[in-house]
Coordinates of C-alpha atoms and ligand atoms in Angstrom, one line a residue:
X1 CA 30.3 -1.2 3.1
X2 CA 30.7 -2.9 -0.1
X3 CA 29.2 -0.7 -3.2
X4 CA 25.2 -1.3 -3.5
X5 CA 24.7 -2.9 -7.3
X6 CA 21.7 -4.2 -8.1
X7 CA 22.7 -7.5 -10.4
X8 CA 20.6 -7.7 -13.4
X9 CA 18.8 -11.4 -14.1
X10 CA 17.5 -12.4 -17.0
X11 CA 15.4 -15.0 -16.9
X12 CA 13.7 -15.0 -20.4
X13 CA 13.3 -18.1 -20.9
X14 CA 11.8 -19.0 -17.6
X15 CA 9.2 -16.4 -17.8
X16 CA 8.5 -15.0 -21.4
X17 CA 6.0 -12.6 -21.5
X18 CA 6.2 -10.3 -18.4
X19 CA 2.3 -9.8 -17.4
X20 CA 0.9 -7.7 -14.9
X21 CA -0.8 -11.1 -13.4
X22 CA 2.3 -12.9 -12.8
X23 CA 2.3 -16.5 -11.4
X24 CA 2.6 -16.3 -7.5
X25 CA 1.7 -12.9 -7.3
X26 CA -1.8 -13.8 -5.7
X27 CA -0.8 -16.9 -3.8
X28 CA -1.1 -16.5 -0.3
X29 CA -4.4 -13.8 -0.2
X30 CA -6.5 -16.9 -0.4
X31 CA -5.3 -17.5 2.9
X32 CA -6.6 -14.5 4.0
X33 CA -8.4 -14.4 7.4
X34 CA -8.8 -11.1 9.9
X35 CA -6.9 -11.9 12.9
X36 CA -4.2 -10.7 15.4
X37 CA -0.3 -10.7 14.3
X38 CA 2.9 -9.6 16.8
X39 CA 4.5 -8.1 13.8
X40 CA 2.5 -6.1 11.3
X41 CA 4.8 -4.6 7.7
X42 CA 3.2 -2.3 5.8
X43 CA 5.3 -2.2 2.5
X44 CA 6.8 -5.4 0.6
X45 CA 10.1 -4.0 -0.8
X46 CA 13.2 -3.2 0.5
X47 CA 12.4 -1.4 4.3
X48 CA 9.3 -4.3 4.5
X49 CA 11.9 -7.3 3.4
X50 CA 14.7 -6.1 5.5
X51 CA 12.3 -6.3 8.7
X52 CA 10.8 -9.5 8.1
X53 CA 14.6 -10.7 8.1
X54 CA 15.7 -8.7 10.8
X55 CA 12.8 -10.2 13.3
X56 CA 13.6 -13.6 12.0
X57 CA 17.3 -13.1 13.3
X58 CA 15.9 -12.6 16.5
X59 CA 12.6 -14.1 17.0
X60 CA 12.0 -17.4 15.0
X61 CA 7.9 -18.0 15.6
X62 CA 6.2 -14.7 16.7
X63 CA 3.5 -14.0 13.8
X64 CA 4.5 -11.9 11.1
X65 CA 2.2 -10.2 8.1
X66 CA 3.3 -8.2 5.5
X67 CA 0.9 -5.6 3.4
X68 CA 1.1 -4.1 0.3
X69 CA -0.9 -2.2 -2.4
X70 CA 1.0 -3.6 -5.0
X71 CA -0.1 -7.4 -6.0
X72 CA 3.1 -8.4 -7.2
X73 CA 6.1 -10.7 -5.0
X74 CA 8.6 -8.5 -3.8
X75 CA 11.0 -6.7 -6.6
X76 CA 14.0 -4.8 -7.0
X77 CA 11.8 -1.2 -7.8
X78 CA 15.2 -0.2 -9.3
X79 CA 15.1 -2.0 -11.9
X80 CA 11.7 -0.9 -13.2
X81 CA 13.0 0.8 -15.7
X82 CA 15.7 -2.0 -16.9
X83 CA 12.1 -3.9 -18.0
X84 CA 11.5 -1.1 -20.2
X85 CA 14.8 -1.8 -21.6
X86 CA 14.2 -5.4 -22.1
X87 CA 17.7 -5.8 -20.3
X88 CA 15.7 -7.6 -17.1
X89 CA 12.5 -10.1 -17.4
X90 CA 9.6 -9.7 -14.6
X91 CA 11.3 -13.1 -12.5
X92 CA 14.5 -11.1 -12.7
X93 CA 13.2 -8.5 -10.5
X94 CA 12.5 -10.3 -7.6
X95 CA 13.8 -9.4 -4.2
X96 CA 13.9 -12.5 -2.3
X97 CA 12.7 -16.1 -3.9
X98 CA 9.2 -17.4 -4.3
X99 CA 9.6 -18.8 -1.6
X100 CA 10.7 -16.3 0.8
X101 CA 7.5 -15.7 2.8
X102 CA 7.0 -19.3 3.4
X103 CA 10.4 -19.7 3.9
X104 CA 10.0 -17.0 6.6
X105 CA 6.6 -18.1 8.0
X106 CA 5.4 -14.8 7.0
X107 CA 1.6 -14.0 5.8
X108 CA 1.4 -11.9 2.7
X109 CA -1.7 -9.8 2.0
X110 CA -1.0 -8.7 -1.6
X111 CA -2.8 -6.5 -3.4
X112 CA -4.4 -5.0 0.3
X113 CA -4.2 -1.2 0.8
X114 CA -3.5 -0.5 4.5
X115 CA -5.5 2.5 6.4
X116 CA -7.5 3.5 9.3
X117 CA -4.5 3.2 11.5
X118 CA -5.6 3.1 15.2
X119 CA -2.4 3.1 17.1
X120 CA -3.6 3.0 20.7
X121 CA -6.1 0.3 19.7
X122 CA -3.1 -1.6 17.6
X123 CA -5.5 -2.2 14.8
X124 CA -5.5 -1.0 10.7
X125 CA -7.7 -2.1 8.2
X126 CA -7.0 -3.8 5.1
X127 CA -9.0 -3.1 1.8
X128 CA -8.5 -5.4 -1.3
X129 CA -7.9 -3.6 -4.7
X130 CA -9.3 -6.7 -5.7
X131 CA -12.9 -6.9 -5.1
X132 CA -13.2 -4.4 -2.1
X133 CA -13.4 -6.4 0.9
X134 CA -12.2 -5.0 4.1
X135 CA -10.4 -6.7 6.7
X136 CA -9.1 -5.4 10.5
X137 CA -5.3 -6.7 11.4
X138 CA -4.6 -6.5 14.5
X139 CA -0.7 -6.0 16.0
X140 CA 1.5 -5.3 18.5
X141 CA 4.7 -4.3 16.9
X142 CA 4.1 -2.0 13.5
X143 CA 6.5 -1.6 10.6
X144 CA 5.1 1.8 8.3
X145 CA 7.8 1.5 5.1
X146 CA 5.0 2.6 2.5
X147 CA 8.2 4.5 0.3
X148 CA 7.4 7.4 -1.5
X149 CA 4.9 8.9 -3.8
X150 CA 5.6 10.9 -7.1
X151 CA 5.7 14.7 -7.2
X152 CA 3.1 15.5 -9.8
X153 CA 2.9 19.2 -10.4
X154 CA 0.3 21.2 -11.1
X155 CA -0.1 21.2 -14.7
X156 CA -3.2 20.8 -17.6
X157 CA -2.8 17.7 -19.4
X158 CA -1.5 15.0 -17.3
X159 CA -4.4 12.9 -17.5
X160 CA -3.9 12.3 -21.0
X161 CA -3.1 8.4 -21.8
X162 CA 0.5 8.3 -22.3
X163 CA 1.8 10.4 -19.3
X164 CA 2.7 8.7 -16.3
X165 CA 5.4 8.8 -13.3
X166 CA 7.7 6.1 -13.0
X167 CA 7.7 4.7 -10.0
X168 CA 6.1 1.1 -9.6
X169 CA 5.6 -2.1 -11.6
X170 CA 2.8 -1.4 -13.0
X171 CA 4.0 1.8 -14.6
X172 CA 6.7 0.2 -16.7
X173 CA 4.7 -2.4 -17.5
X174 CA 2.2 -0.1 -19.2
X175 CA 5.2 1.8 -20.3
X176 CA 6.6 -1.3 -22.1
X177 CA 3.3 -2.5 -23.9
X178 CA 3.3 0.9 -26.1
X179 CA 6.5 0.9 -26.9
X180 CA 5.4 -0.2 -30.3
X181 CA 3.6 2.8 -30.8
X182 CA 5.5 5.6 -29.5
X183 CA 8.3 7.2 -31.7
X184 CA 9.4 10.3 -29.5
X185 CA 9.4 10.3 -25.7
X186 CA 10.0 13.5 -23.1
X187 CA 11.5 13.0 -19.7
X188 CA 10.4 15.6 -17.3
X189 CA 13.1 15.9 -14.4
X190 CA 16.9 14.3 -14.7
X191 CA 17.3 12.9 -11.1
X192 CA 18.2 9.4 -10.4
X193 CA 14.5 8.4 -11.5
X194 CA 14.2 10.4 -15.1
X195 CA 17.9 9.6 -16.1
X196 CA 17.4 5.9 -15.7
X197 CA 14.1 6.5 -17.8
X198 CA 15.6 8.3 -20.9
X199 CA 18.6 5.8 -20.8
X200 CA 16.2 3.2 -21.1
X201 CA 13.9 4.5 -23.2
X202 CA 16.9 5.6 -25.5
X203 CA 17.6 2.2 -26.6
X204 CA 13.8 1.2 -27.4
X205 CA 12.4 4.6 -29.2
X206 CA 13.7 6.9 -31.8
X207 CA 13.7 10.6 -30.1
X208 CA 14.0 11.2 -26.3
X209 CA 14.3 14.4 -24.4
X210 CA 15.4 15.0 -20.7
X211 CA 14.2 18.5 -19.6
X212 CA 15.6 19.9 -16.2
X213 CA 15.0 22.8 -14.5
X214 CA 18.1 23.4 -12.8
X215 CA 21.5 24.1 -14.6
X216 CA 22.6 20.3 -14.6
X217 CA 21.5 16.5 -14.9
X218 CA 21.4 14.4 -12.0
X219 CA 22.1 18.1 -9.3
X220 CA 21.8 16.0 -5.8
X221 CA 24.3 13.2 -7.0
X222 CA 27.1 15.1 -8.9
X223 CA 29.2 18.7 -8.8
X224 CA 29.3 20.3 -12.1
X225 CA 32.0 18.4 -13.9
X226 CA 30.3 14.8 -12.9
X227 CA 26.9 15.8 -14.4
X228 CA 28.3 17.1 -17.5
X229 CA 30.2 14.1 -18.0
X230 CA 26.7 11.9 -17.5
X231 CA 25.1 14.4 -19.9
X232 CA 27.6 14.0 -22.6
X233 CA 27.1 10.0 -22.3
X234 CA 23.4 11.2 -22.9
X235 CA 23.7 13.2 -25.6
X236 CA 26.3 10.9 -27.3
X237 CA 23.7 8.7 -26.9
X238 CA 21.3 10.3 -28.8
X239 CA 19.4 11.7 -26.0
X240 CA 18.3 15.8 -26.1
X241 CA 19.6 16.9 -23.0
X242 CA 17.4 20.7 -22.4
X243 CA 18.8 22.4 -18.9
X244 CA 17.1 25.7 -17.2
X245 CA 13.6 24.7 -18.7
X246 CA 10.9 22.6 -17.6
X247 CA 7.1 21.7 -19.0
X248 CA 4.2 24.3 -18.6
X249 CA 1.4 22.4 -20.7
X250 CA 0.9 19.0 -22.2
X251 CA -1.3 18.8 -24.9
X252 CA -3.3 16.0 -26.5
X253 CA -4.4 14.4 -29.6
X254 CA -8.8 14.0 -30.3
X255 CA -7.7 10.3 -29.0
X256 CA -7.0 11.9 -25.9
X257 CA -3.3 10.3 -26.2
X258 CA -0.6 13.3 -25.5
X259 CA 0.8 14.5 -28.8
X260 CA 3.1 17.4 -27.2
X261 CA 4.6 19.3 -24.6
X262 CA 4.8 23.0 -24.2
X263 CA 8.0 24.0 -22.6
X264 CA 8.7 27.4 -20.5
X265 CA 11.0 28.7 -22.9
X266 CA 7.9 28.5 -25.8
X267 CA 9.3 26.0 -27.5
X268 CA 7.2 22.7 -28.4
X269 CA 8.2 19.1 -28.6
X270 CA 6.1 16.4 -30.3
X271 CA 5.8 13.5 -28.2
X272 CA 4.1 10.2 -27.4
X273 CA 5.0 9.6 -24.2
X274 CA 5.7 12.1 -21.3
X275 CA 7.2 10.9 -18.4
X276 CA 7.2 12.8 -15.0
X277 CA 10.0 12.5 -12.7
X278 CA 10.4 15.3 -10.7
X279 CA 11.1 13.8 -7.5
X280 CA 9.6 11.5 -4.7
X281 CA 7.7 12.2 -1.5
X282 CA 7.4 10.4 1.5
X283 CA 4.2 8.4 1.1
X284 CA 2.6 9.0 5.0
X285 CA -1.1 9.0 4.6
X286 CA -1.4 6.4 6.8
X287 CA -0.1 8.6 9.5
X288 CA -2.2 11.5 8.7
X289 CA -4.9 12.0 11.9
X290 CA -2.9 9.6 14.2
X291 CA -0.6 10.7 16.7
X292 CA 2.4 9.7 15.1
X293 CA 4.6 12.5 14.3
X294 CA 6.1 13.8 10.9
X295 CA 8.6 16.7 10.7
X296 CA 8.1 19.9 8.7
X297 CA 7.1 20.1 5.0
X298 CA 10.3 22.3 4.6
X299 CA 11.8 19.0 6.1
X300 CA 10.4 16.6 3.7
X301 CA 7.3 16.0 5.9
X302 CA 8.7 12.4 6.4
X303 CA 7.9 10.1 9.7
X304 CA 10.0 10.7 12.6
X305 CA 12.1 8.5 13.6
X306 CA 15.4 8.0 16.0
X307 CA 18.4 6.1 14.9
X308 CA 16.6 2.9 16.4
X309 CA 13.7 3.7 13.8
X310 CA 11.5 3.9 16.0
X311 CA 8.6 6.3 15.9
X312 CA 7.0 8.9 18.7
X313 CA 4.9 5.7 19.3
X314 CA 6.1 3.3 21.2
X315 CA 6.0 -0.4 19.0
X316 CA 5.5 1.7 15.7
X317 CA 9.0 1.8 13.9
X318 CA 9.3 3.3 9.9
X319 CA 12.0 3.3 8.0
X320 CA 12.6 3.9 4.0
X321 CA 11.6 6.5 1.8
X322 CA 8.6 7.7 3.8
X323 CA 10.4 8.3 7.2
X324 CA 13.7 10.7 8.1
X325 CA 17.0 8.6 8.6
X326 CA 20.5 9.9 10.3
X327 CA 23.1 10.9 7.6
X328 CA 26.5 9.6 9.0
X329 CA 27.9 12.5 7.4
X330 CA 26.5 15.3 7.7
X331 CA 24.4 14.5 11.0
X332 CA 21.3 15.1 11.3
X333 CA 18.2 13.1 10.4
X334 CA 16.7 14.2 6.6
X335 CA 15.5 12.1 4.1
X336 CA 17.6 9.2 1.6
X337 CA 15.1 8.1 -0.6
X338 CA 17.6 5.1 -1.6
X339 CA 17.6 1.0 -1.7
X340 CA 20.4 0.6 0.9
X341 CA 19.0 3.2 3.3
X342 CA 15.7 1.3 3.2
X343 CA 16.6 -1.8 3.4
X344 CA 19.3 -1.6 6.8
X345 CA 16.9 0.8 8.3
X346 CA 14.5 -2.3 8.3
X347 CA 16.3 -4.6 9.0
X348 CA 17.3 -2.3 12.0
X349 CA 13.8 -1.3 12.6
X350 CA 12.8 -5.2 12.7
X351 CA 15.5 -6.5 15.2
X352 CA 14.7 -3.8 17.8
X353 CA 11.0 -4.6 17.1
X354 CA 12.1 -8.3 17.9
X355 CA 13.7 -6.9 21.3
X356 CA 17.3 -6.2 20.1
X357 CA 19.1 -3.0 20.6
X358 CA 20.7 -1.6 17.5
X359 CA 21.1 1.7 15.8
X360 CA 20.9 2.5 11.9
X361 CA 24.1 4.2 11.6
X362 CA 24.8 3.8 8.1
X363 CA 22.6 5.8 5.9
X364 CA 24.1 9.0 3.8
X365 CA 23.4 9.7 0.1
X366 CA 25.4 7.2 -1.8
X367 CA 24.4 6.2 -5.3
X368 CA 26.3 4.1 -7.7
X369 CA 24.9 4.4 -11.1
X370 CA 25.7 3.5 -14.5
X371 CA 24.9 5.4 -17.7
X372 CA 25.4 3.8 -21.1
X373 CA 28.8 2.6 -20.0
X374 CA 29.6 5.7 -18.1
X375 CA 29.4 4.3 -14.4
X376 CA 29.8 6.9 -11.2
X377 CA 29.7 6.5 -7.7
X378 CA 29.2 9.2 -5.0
X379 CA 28.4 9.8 -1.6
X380 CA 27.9 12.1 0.9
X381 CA 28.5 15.9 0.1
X382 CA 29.0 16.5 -3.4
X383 CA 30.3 19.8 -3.3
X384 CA 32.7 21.3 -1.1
X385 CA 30.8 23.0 2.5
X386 CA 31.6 27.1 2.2
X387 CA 32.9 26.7 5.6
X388 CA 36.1 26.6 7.7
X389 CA 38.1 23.3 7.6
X390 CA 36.9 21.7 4.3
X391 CA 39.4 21.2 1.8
X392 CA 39.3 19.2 -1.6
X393 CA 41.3 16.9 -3.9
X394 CA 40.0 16.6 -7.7
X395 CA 42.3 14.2 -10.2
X396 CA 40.6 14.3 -13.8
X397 CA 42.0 13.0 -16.8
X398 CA 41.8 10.6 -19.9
X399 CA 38.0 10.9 -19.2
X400 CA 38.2 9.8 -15.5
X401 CA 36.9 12.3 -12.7
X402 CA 37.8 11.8 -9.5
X403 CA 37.3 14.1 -6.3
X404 CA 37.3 13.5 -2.7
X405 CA 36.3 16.2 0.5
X406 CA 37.7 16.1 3.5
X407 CA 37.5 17.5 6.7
X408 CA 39.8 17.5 9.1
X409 CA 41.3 14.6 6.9
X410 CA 38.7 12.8 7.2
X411 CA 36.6 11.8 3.7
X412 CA 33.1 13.9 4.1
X413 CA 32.5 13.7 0.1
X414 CA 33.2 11.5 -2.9
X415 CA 32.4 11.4 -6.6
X416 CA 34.0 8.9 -9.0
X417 CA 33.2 9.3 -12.9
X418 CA 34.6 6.9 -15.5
X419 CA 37.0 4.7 -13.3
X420 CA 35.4 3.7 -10.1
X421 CA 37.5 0.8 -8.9
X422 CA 38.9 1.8 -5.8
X423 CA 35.4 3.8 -5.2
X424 CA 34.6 0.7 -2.3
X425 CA 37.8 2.0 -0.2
X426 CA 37.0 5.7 0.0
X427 CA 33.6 4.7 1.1
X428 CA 34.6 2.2 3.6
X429 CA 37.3 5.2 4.9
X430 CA 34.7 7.5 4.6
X431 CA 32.0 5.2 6.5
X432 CA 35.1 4.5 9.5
X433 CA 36.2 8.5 9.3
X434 CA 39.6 7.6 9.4
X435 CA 42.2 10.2 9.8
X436 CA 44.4 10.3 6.3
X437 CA 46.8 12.4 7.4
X438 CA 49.7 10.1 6.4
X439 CA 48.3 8.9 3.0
X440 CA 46.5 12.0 1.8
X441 CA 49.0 12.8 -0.9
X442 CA 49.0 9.5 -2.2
X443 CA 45.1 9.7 -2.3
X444 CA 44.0 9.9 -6.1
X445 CA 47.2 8.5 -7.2
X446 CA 47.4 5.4 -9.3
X447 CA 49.4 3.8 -6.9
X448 CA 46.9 3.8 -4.2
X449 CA 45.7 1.2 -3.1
X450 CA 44.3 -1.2 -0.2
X451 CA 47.8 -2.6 1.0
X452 CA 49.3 0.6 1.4
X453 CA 47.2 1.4 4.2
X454 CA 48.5 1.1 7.6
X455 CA 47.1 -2.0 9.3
X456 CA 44.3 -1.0 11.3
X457 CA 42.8 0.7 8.6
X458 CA 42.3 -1.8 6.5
X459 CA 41.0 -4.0 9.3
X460 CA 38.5 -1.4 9.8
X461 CA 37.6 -0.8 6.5
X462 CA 36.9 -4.4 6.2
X463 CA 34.2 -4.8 8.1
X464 CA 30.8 -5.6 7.2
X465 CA 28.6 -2.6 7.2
X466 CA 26.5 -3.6 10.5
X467 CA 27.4 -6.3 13.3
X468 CA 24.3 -7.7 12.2
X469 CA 24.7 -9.4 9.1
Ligands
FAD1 C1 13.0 4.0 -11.3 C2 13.7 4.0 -10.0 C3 15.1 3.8 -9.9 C4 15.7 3.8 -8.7 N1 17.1 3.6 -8.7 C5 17.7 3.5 -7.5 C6 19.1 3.3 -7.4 O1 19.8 3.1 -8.5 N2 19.7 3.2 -6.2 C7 19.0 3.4 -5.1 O2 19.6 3.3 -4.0 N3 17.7 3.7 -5.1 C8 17.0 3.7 -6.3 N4 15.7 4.0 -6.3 C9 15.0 4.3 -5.0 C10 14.6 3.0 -4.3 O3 13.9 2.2 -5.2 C11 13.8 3.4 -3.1 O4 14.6 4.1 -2.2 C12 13.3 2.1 -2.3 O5 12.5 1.3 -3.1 C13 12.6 2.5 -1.1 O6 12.1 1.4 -0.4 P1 10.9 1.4 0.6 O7 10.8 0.0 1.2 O8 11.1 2.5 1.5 O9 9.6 1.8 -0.2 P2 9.1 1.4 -1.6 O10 10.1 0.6 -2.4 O11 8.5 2.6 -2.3 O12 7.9 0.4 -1.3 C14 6.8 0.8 -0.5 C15 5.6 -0.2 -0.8 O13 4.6 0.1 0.1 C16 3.3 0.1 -0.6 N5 2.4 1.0 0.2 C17 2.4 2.3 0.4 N6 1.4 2.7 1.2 C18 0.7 1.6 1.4 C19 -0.5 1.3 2.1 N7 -1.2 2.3 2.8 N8 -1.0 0.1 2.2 C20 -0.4 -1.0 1.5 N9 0.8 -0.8 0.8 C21 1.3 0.5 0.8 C22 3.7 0.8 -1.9 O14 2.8 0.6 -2.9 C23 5.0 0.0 -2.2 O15 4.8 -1.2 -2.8 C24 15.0 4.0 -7.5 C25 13.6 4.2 -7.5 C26 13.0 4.2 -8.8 C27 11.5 4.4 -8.8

């Protein structure tokens, strides 16, 4: 698999002022009529796009409609917080082209929230955020990639203006229009969501402060010496980086705009802008009260699914953030709230939905990141199993982390800091579990390389991801 980067675009003079009413973004619902479809998507981003072009590999004229909340044309949610930055312009974050939907014969109902689902009956209904009006769709094949929802904790305060997840378009827009105004900012969680906040935010506002409960930044992506490389490029960067403490009140001004945060230790921080980013749920109400199965809270609570994405339903597949997906490492299904994951499990989900047989095979927690410079790549575990058979090899110097996990010889973990060039190889040996027995010494050295492998390997390791594309 090559490494998943998400190319920035910047297309400022083509589209100046990003707007929340963007040209295109309503286009098709004027087309808008109730009637029957054989493939109904709910969800326009990465599991939703990767369907539509999976059934269009297979099945070039059965009737396809795709839903969404959100008004906007499909974009790279990613890079939400690039637009903060300024780095990325609105038409830089689109997915697919303008005109992908034509292009793909598909009808769009933008700016329609999906519910009632009646799976025996093969009907939902569609309400527009618009005005209100209700429609029934009708289907015989189902997509549900509806992502994930923000963790919002319990807390007094968080209706003040100027607090708000970061998740959606629509957020960073609003973000971005008082940047003008806001001189300190706090960043509630360091995951892959907060992080990317404060780094953006960083370069647009005077103060900003990343508050984390556990011990380290970034805890599911990194092992100890990884994250506190990331959070010296923070703090080098002028961000506060505050570990072991997290937000108990947020407090407003008599303009009921948030003026501070209260933290657990008692300590206060001015701020005009609190962002909360403490993690993502699967987003499943559209499940709730049908018969389609979702697995335990302590699981996730995400939409079952088998490696064919399909759900307990027959003709109702899910794939992305809301539904479980097999890790290729550790086994197992569990949830990968990630771009790539998304995106092959629908493109999986729609050629099976199109009557091909394939499996999504592929998915583990991978993330490639980049932090003021800094970049680091990791996947699968991130910290060697306390059990029998696991071994590991670290190589760190001049400012360079490097450590792989095997088992059995076989790559299980991977985390590149600082120089991540050959990062693609270990993750296409990692992805193929070949046996490195004979090149394991050689394996952090500077001499690795490709063309040292023996043959087969790197005929292997070549491959593109899935048969598919
Ligand atoms: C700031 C940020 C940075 C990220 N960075 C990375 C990264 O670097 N690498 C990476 O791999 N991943 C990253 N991710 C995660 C990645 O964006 C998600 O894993 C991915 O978007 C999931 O795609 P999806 O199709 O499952 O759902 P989503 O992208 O969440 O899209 C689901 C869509 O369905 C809509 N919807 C939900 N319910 C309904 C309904 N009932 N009716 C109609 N519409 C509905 C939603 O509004 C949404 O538009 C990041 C996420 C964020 C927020």
């Amino acid at each position: 698999m090559t490494l998943f980067t998400l190319r920035k675009r910047n297309f400022e003079n083509q589209y100046p002022v990003p707007s929340t009413r963007y040209p295109g973004d309503f286009r098709e619902n004027k087309l808008m009529a109730t009637k029957k479809f054989k493939y109904l998507v709910i969800g326009n981003s990465a599991g939703g796009i990767g369907c539509v072009e999976g059934i269009r590999r297979v099945d070039r004229t059965g009737t396809i409609a795709i839903v969404s909340d959100e008004r906007y044309h499909t974009y790279s949610r990613p890079l939400i917080t690039h637009l903060i930055e300024g780095d990325v312009e609105r038409g830089g974050m689109d997915f697919r082209p303008r005109s992908f939907y034509r292009g793909h014969d598909v009808q769009p109902y933008l700016g329609f929230r999906a519910g009632n689902l009646d799976t025996n009956g093969r009907k939902v209904s569609l309400v527009s955020s618009e005005d209100g009006t209700r429609h029934t769709i009708r289907f015989e094949k189902l997509l549900i990639a509806t992502g994930g929802k923000p963790f919002i904790p319990p807390m007094e305060g968080l209706d003040l203006d100027g607090v708000t997840p970061m998740i959606n378009l629509d957020q960073s827009l609003e973000v971005r229009k008082k940047l003008g105004r806001v001189k300190s900012a706090v960043v509630l969680g360091a995951g892959l969501i907060g992080t990317k906040t404060a780094q953006a935010l960083a370069h647009q506002i005077e103060k900003v402060t990343m508050v984390e409960l556990a011990d380290r930044i970034l805890s599911p992506v990194t092992d100890a010496v990884s994250s506190e490389m990331a959070a010296d490029a923070f703090r080098r960067n002028g961000v506060q980086v505050l570990l072991t403490n997290t937000v108990t009140e947020v407090r407003g001004d008599n303009r009921g705009r948030v003026s501070e945060v209260q933290l657990k230790d008692g300590s206060v921080l001015p701020c005009d802008l609190f962002i909360v980013a403490i993690g993502v749920r699967p987003r499943t109400e559209i499940v709730e009260g049908t018969d389609i199965s979702l697995s335990d809270i302590k699981l996730g609570g995400g939409i079952e699914v088998g490696m064919n994405m399909e759900t307990n339903v027959e003709g109702i597949y899910a794939c992305g953030d809301c539904a479980h997906a097999h890790d290729f490492v550790t086994g197992g299904m569990k949830l990968l709230p990630l771009w790539p994951n998304a995106y092959i499990g629908g493109r999986i989900a729609g050629l099976n939905m199109a009557g091909s047989k394939h499996q999504h095979r592929w998915a583990t927690n991978m993330n490639s990141v980049d932090f003021f410079g800094f970049p680091m790549v990791s996947a699968g575990f991130m910290l060697k199993p306390d059990r029998k058979g696991f071994e590991e090899v670290i190589r760190q110097e001049d400012g360079n982390y490097s450590k792989v996990i095997l088992k059995g010889d076989v790559i299980q973990g991977l985390i590149m800091a600082g120089n991540v060039d050959r990062a693609g190889i270990y993750l296409g040996l990692m992805r193929e579990k070949v046996k490195t027995t004979s090149f394991k010494k050689e394996l952090l050295t500077d001499d690795f390389a490709v063309v040292q492998l023996p043959f087969e390997v790197k005929e292997k390791i070549k491959q593109p991801i899935m048969e598919i594309e």
